[in-house]
PDB file of C-alpha atoms in Angstrom:
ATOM      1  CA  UNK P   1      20.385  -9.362   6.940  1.00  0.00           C
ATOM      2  CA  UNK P   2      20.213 -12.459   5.106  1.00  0.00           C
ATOM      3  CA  UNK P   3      22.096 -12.480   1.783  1.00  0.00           C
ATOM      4  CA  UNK P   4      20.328 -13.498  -1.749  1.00  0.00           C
ATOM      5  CA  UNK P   5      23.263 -14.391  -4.443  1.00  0.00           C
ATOM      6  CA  UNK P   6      22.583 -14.500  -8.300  1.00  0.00           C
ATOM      7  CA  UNK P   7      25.071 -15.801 -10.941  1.00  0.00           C
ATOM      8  CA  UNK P   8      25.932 -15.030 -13.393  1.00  0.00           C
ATOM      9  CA  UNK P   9      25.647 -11.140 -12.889  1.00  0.00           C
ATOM     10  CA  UNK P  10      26.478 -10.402 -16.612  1.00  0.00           C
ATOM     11  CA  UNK P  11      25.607 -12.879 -19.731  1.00  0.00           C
ATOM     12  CA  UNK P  12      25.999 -12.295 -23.173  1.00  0.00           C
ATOM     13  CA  UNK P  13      24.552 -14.579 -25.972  1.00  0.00           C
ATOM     14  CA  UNK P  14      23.342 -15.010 -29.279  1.00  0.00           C
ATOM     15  CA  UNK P  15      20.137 -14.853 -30.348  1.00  0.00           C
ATOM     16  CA  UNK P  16      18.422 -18.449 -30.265  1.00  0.00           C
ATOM     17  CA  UNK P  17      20.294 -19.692 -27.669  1.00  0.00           C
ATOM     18  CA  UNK P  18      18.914 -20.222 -23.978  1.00  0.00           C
ATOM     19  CA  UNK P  19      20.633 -18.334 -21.054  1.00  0.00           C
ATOM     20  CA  UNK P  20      20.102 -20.289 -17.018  1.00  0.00           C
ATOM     21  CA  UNK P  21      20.230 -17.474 -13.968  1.00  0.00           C
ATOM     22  CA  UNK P  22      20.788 -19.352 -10.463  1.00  0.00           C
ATOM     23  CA  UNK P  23      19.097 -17.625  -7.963  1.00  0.00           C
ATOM     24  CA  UNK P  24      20.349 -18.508  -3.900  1.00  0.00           C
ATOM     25  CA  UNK P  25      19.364 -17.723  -0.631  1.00  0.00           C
ATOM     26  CA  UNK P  26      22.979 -18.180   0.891  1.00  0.00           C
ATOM     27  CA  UNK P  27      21.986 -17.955   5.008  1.00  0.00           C
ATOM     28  CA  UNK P  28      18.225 -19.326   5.091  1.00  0.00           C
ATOM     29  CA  UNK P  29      15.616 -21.251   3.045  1.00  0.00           C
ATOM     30  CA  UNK P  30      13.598 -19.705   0.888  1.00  0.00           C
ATOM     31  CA  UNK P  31      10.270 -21.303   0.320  1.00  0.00           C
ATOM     32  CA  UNK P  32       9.149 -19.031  -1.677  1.00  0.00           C
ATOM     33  CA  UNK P  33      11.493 -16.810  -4.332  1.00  0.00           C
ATOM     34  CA  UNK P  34      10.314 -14.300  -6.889  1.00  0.00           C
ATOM     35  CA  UNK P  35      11.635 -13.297 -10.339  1.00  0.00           C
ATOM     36  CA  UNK P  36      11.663 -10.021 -11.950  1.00  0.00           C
ATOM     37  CA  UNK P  37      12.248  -7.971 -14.925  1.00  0.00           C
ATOM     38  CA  UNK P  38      13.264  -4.595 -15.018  1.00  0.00           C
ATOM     39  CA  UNK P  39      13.697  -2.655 -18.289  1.00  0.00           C
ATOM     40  CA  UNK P  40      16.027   0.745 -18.581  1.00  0.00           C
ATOM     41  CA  UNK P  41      15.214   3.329 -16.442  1.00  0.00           C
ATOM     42  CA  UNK P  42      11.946   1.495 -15.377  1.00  0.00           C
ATOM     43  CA  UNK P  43      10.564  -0.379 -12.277  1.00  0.00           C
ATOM     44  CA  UNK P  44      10.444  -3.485 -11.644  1.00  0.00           C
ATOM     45  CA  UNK P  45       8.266  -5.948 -13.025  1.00  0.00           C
ATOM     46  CA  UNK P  46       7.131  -9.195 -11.198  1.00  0.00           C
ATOM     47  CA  UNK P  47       7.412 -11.921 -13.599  1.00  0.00           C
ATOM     48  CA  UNK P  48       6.365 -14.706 -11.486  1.00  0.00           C
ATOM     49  CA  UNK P  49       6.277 -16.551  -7.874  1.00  0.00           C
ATOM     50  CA  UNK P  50       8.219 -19.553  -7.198  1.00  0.00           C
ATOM     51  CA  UNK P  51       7.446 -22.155  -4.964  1.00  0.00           C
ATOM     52  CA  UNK P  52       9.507 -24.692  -4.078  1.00  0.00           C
ATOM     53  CA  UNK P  53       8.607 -28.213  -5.385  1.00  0.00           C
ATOM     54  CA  UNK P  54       5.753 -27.099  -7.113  1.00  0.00           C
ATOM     55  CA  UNK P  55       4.924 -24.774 -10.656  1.00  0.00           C
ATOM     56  CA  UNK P  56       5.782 -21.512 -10.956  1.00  0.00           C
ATOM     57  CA  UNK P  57       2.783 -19.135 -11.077  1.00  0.00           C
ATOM     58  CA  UNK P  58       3.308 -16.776 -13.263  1.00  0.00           C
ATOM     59  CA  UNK P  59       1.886 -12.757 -13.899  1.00  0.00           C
ATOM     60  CA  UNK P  60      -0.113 -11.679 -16.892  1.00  0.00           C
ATOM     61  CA  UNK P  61       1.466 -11.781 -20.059  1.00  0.00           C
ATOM     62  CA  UNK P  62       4.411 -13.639 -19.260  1.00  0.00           C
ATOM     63  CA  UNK P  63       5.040 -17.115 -21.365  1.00  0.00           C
ATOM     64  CA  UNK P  64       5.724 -19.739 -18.792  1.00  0.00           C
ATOM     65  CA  UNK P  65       7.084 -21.477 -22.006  1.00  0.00           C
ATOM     66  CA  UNK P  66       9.588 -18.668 -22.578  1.00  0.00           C
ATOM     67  CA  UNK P  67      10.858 -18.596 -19.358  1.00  0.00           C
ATOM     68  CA  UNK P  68      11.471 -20.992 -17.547  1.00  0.00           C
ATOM     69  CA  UNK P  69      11.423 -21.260 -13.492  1.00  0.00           C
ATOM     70  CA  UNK P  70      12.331 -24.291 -11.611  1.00  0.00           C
ATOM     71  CA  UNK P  71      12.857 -24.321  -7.947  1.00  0.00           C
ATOM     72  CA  UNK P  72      13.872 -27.692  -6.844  1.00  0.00           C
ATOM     73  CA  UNK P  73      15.352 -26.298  -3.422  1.00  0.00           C
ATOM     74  CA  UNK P  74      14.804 -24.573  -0.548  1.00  0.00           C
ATOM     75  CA  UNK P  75      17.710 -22.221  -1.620  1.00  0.00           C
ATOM     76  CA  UNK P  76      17.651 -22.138  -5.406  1.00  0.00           C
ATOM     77  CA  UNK P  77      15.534 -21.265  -8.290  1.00  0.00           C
ATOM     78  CA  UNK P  78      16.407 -20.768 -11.687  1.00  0.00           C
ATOM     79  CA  UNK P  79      15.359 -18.836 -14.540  1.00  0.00           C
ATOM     80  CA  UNK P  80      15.836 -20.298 -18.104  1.00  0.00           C
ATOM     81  CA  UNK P  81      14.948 -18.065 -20.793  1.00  0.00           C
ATOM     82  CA  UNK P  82      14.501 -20.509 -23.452  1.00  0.00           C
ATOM     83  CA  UNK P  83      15.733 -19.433 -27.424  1.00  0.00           C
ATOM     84  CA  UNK P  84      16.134 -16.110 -26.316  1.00  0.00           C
ATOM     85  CA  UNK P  85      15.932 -12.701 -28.611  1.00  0.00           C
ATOM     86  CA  UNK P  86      17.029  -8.996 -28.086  1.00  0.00           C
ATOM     87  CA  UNK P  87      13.648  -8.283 -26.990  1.00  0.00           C
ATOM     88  CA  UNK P  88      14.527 -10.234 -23.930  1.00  0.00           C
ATOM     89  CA  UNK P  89      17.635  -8.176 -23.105  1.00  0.00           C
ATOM     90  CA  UNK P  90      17.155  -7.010 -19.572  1.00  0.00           C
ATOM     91  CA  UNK P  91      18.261  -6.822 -15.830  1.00  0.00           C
ATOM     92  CA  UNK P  92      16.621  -9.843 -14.191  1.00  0.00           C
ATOM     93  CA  UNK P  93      16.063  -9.503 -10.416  1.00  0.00           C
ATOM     94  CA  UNK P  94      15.360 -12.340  -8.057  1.00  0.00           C
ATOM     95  CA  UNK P  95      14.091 -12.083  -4.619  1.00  0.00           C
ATOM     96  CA  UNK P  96      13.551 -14.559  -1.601  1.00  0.00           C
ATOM     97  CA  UNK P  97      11.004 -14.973   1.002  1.00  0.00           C
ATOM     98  CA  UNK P  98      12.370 -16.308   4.341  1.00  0.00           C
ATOM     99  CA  UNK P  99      10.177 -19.302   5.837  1.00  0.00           C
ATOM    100  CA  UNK P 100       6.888 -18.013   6.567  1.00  0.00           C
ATOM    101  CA  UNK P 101       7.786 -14.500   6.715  1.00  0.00           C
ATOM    102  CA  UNK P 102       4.852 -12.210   4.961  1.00  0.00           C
ATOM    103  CA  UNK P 103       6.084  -8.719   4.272  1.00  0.00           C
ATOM    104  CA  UNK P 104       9.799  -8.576   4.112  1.00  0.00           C
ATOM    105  CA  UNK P 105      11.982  -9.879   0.831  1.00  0.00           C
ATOM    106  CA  UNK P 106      15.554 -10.121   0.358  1.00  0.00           C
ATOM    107  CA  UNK P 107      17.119  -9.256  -3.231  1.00  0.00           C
ATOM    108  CA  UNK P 108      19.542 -10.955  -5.371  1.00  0.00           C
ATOM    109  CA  UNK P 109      22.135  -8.195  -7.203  1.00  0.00           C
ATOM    110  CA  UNK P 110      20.735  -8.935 -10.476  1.00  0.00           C
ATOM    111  CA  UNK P 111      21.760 -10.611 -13.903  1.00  0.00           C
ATOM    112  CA  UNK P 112      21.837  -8.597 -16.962  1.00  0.00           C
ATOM    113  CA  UNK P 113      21.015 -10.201 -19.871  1.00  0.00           C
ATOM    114  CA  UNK P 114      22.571  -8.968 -23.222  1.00  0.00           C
ATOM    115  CA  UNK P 115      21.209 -11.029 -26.555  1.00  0.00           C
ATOM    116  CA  UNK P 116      22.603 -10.167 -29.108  1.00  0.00           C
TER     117      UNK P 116
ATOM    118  CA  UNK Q   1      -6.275  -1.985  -9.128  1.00  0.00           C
ATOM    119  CA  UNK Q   2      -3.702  -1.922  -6.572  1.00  0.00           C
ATOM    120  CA  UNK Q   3      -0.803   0.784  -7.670  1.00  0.00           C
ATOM    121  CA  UNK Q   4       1.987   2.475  -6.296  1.00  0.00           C
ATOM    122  CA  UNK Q   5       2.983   6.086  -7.358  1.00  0.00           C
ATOM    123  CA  UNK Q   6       5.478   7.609  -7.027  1.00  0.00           C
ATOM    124  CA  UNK Q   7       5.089  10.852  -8.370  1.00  0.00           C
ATOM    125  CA  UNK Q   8       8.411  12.202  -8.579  1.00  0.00           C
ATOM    126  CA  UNK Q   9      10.900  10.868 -11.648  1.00  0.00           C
ATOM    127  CA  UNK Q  10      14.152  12.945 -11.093  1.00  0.00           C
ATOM    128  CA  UNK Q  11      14.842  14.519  -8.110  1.00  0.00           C
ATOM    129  CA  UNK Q  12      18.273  16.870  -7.462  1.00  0.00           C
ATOM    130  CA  UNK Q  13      19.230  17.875  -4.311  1.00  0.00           C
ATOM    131  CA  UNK Q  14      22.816  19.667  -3.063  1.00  0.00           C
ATOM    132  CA  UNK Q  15      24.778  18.006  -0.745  1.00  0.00           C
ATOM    133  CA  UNK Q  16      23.708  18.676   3.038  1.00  0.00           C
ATOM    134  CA  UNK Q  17      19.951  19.304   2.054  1.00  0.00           C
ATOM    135  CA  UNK Q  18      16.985  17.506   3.207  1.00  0.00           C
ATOM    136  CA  UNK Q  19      14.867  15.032   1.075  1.00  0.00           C
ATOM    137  CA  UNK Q  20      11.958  13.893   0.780  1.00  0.00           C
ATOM    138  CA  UNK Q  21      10.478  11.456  -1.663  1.00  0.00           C
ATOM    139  CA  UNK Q  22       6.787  10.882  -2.115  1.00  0.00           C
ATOM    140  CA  UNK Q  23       5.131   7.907  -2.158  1.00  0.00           C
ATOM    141  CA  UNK Q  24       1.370   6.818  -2.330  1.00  0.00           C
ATOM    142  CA  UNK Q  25      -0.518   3.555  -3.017  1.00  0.00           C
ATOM    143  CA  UNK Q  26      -4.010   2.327  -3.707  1.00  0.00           C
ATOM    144  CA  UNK Q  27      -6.370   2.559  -1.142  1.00  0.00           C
ATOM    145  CA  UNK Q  28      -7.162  -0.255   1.038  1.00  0.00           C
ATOM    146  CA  UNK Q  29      -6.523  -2.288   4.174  1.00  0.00           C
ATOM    147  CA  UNK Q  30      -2.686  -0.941   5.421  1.00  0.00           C
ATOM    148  CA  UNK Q  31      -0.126  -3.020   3.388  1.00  0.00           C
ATOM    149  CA  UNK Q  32       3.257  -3.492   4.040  1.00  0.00           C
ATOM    150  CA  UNK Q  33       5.149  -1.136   3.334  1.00  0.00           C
ATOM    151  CA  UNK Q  34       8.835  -0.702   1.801  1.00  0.00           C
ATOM    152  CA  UNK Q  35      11.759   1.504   0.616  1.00  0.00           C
ATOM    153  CA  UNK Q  36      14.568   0.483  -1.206  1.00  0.00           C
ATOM    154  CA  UNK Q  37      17.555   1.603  -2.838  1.00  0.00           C
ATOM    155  CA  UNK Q  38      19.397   0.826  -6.055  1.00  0.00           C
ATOM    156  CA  UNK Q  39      22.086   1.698  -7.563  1.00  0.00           C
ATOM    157  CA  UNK Q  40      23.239   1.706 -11.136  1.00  0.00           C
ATOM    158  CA  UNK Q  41      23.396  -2.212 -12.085  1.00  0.00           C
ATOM    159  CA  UNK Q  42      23.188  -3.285  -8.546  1.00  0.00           C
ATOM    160  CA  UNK Q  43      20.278  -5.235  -7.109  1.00  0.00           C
ATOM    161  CA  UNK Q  44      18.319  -3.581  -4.131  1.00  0.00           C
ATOM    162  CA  UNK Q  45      19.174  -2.632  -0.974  1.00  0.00           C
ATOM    163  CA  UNK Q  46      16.558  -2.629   1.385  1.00  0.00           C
ATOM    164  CA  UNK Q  47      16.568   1.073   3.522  1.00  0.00           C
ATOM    165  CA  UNK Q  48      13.574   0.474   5.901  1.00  0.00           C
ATOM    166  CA  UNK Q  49      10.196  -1.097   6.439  1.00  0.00           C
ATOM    167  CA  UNK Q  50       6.542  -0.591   7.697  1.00  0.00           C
ATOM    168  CA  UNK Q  51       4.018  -3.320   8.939  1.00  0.00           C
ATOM    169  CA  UNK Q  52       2.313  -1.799  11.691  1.00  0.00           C
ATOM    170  CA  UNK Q  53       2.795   0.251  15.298  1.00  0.00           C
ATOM    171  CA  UNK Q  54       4.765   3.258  15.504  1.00  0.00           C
ATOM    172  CA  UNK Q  55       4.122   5.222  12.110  1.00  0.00           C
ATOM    173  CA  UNK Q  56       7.764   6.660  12.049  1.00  0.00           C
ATOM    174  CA  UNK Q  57      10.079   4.148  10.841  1.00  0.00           C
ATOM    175  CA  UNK Q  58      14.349   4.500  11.400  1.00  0.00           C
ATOM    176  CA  UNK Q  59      15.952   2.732   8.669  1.00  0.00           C
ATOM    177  CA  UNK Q  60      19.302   2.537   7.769  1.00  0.00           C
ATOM    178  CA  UNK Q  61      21.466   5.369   6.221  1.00  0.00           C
ATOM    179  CA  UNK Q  62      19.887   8.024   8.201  1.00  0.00           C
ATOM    180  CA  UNK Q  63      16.632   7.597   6.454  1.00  0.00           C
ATOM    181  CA  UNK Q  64      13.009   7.826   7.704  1.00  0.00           C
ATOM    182  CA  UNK Q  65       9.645   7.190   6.453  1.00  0.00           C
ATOM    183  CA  UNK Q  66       6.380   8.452   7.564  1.00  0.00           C
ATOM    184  CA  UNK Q  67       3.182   5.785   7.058  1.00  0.00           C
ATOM    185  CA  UNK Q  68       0.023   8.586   7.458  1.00  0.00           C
ATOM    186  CA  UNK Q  69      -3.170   6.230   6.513  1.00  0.00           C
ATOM    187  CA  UNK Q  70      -5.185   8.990   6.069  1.00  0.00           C
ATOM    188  CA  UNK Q  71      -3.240  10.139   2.657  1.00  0.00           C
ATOM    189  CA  UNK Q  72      -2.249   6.403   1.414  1.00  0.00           C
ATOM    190  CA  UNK Q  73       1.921   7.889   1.334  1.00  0.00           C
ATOM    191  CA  UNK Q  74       4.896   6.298   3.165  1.00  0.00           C
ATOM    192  CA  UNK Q  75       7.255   9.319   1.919  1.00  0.00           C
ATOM    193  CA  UNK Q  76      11.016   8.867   2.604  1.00  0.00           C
ATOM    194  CA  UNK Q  77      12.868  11.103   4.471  1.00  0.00           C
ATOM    195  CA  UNK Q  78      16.910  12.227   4.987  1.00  0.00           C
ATOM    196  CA  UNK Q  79      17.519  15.470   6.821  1.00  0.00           C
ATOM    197  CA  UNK Q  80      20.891  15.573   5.139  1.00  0.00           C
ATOM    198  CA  UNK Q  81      21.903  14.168   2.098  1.00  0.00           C
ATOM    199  CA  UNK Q  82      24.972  12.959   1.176  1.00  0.00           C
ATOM    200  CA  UNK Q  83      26.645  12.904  -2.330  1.00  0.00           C
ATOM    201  CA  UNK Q  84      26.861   8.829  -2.008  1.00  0.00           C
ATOM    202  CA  UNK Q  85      23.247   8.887  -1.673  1.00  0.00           C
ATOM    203  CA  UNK Q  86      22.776   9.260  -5.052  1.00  0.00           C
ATOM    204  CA  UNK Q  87      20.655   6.170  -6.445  1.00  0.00           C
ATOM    205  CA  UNK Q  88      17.463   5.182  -7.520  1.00  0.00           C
ATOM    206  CA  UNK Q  89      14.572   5.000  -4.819  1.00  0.00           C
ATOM    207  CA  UNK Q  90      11.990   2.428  -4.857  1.00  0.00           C
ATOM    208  CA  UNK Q  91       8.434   2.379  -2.856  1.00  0.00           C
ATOM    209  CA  UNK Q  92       6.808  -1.164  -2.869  1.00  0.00           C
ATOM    210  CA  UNK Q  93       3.996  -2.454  -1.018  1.00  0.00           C
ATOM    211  CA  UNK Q  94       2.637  -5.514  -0.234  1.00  0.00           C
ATOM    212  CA  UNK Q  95      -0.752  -5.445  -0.205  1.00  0.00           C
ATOM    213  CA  UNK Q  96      -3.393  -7.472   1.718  1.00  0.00           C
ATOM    214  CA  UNK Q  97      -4.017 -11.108   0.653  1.00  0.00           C
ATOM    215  CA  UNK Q  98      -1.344 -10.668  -2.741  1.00  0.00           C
ATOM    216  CA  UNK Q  99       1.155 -13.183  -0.697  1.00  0.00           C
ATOM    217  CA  UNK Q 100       3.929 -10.925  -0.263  1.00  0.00           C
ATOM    218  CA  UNK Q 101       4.140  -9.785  -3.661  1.00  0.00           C
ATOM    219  CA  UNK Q 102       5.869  -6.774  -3.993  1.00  0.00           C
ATOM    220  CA  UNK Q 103       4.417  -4.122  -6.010  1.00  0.00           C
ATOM    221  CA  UNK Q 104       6.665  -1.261  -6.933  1.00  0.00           C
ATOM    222  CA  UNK Q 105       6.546   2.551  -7.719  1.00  0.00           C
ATOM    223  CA  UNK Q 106       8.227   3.356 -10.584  1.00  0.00           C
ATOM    224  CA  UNK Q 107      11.176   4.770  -8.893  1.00  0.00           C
ATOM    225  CA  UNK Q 108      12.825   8.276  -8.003  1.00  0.00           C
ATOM    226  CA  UNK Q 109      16.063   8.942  -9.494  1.00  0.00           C
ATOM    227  CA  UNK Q 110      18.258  11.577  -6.757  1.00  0.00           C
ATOM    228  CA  UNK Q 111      21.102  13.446  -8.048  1.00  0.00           C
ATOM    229  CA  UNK Q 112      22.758  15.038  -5.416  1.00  0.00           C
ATOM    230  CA  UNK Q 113      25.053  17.809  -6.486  1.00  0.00           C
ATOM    231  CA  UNK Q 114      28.260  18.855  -4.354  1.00  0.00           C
TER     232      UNK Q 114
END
């Protein structure tokens, strides 16, 4: 199947400071890629759709100024979370639509996020 | 709204046993329809899918799913488990005119005991 990457897979970083998670379709182009949040022991989360060369759209309740999605490529998006706090410690997820495939998404491993 | 439940949390099973884990969504037009695997600080792995024809899916691993419109479930299936099975269990469904957004149960945990 085709293979989504993420870097880095672990981050660790003081509180205030902004954290970038790459996000790459390794095998095909992604036009579209999606970002999510999963807390402890709980589901995933969608915390927005990324198109490429346009704005992120992003879900209810999440700030668009907090974090940060840019997808400038048909095989990477990024996530910035911008002046980040422990509240924001979590395993971020990303995910990657093939062309104009509908239904089926390919997942990154996932970046944990300690802030500390 | 659209939802997908899953209503088992935790679910232990011995080694060799058969599994099954439920999963139903929101009624409406037939979605797509997932299962996926995690394990602990991994991403997901995805174990098989359904978007329409033959209601019995094969996936990988041995596992099967059952789409039955008439009760809204895609329940997972294994008719023997093994111990390296043990992982979280997703359902997610894409439903009609959400452009493939995923929406996900909140997971089944299996413990499989030897």
């Amino acid at each position: 199947g085709a293979v989504v990457s993420q870097h880095p897979s672990r981050v660790i970083c003081k509180s205030g400071t902004s954290v970038k998670i790459e996000c790459r379709s390794l095998d095909f182009q992604a036009t579209t890629m999606f970002w999510y949040r999963q807390f402890p022991k709980q589901s995933l989360m969608l915390m927005a759709t990324s198109n490429e060369g346009s704005k992120a759209t992003y879900e209810q309740g999440v700030e668009k100024d907090k974090f940060l999605i840019n997808h400038a490529s048909l095989t990477l998006s990024t996530l910035t979370v911008t002046s980040a706090h422990p509240e924001d410690s979590s395993f971020y997820i990303c995910s990657a639509r093939p062309g104009l495939n509908t239904g089926e998404l390919f997942f990154g491993e996932g970046s944990r996020l300690t802030v500390l | 709204a659209q939802s997908v439940t899953q209503p088992d949390i935790h679910i232990t099973v011995s080694e060799g046993a058969s599994l099954e884990l439920r999963c139903n969504y929101s009624y409406g037009a037939t979605p797509y329809l997932f299962w996926y695997v995690q394990s602990p600080g991994q991403g997901l792995q995805l174990l098989l899918k359904y978007f329409s024809g033959d209601t019995l899916v094969q996936g990988i691993k041995g596992f099967e799913a059952e789409f039955k419109r008439s009760q809204s479930s895609f329940n997972l299936r294994k008719p023997s488990v093994h111990w390296s099975d043990a992982a979280e269990y997703f359902c997610a469904v894409v439903f009609t005119g959400t452009a493939s957004k995923l929406t996900f149960g909140t997971g089944t945990r299996l413990q499989v005991t030897l």
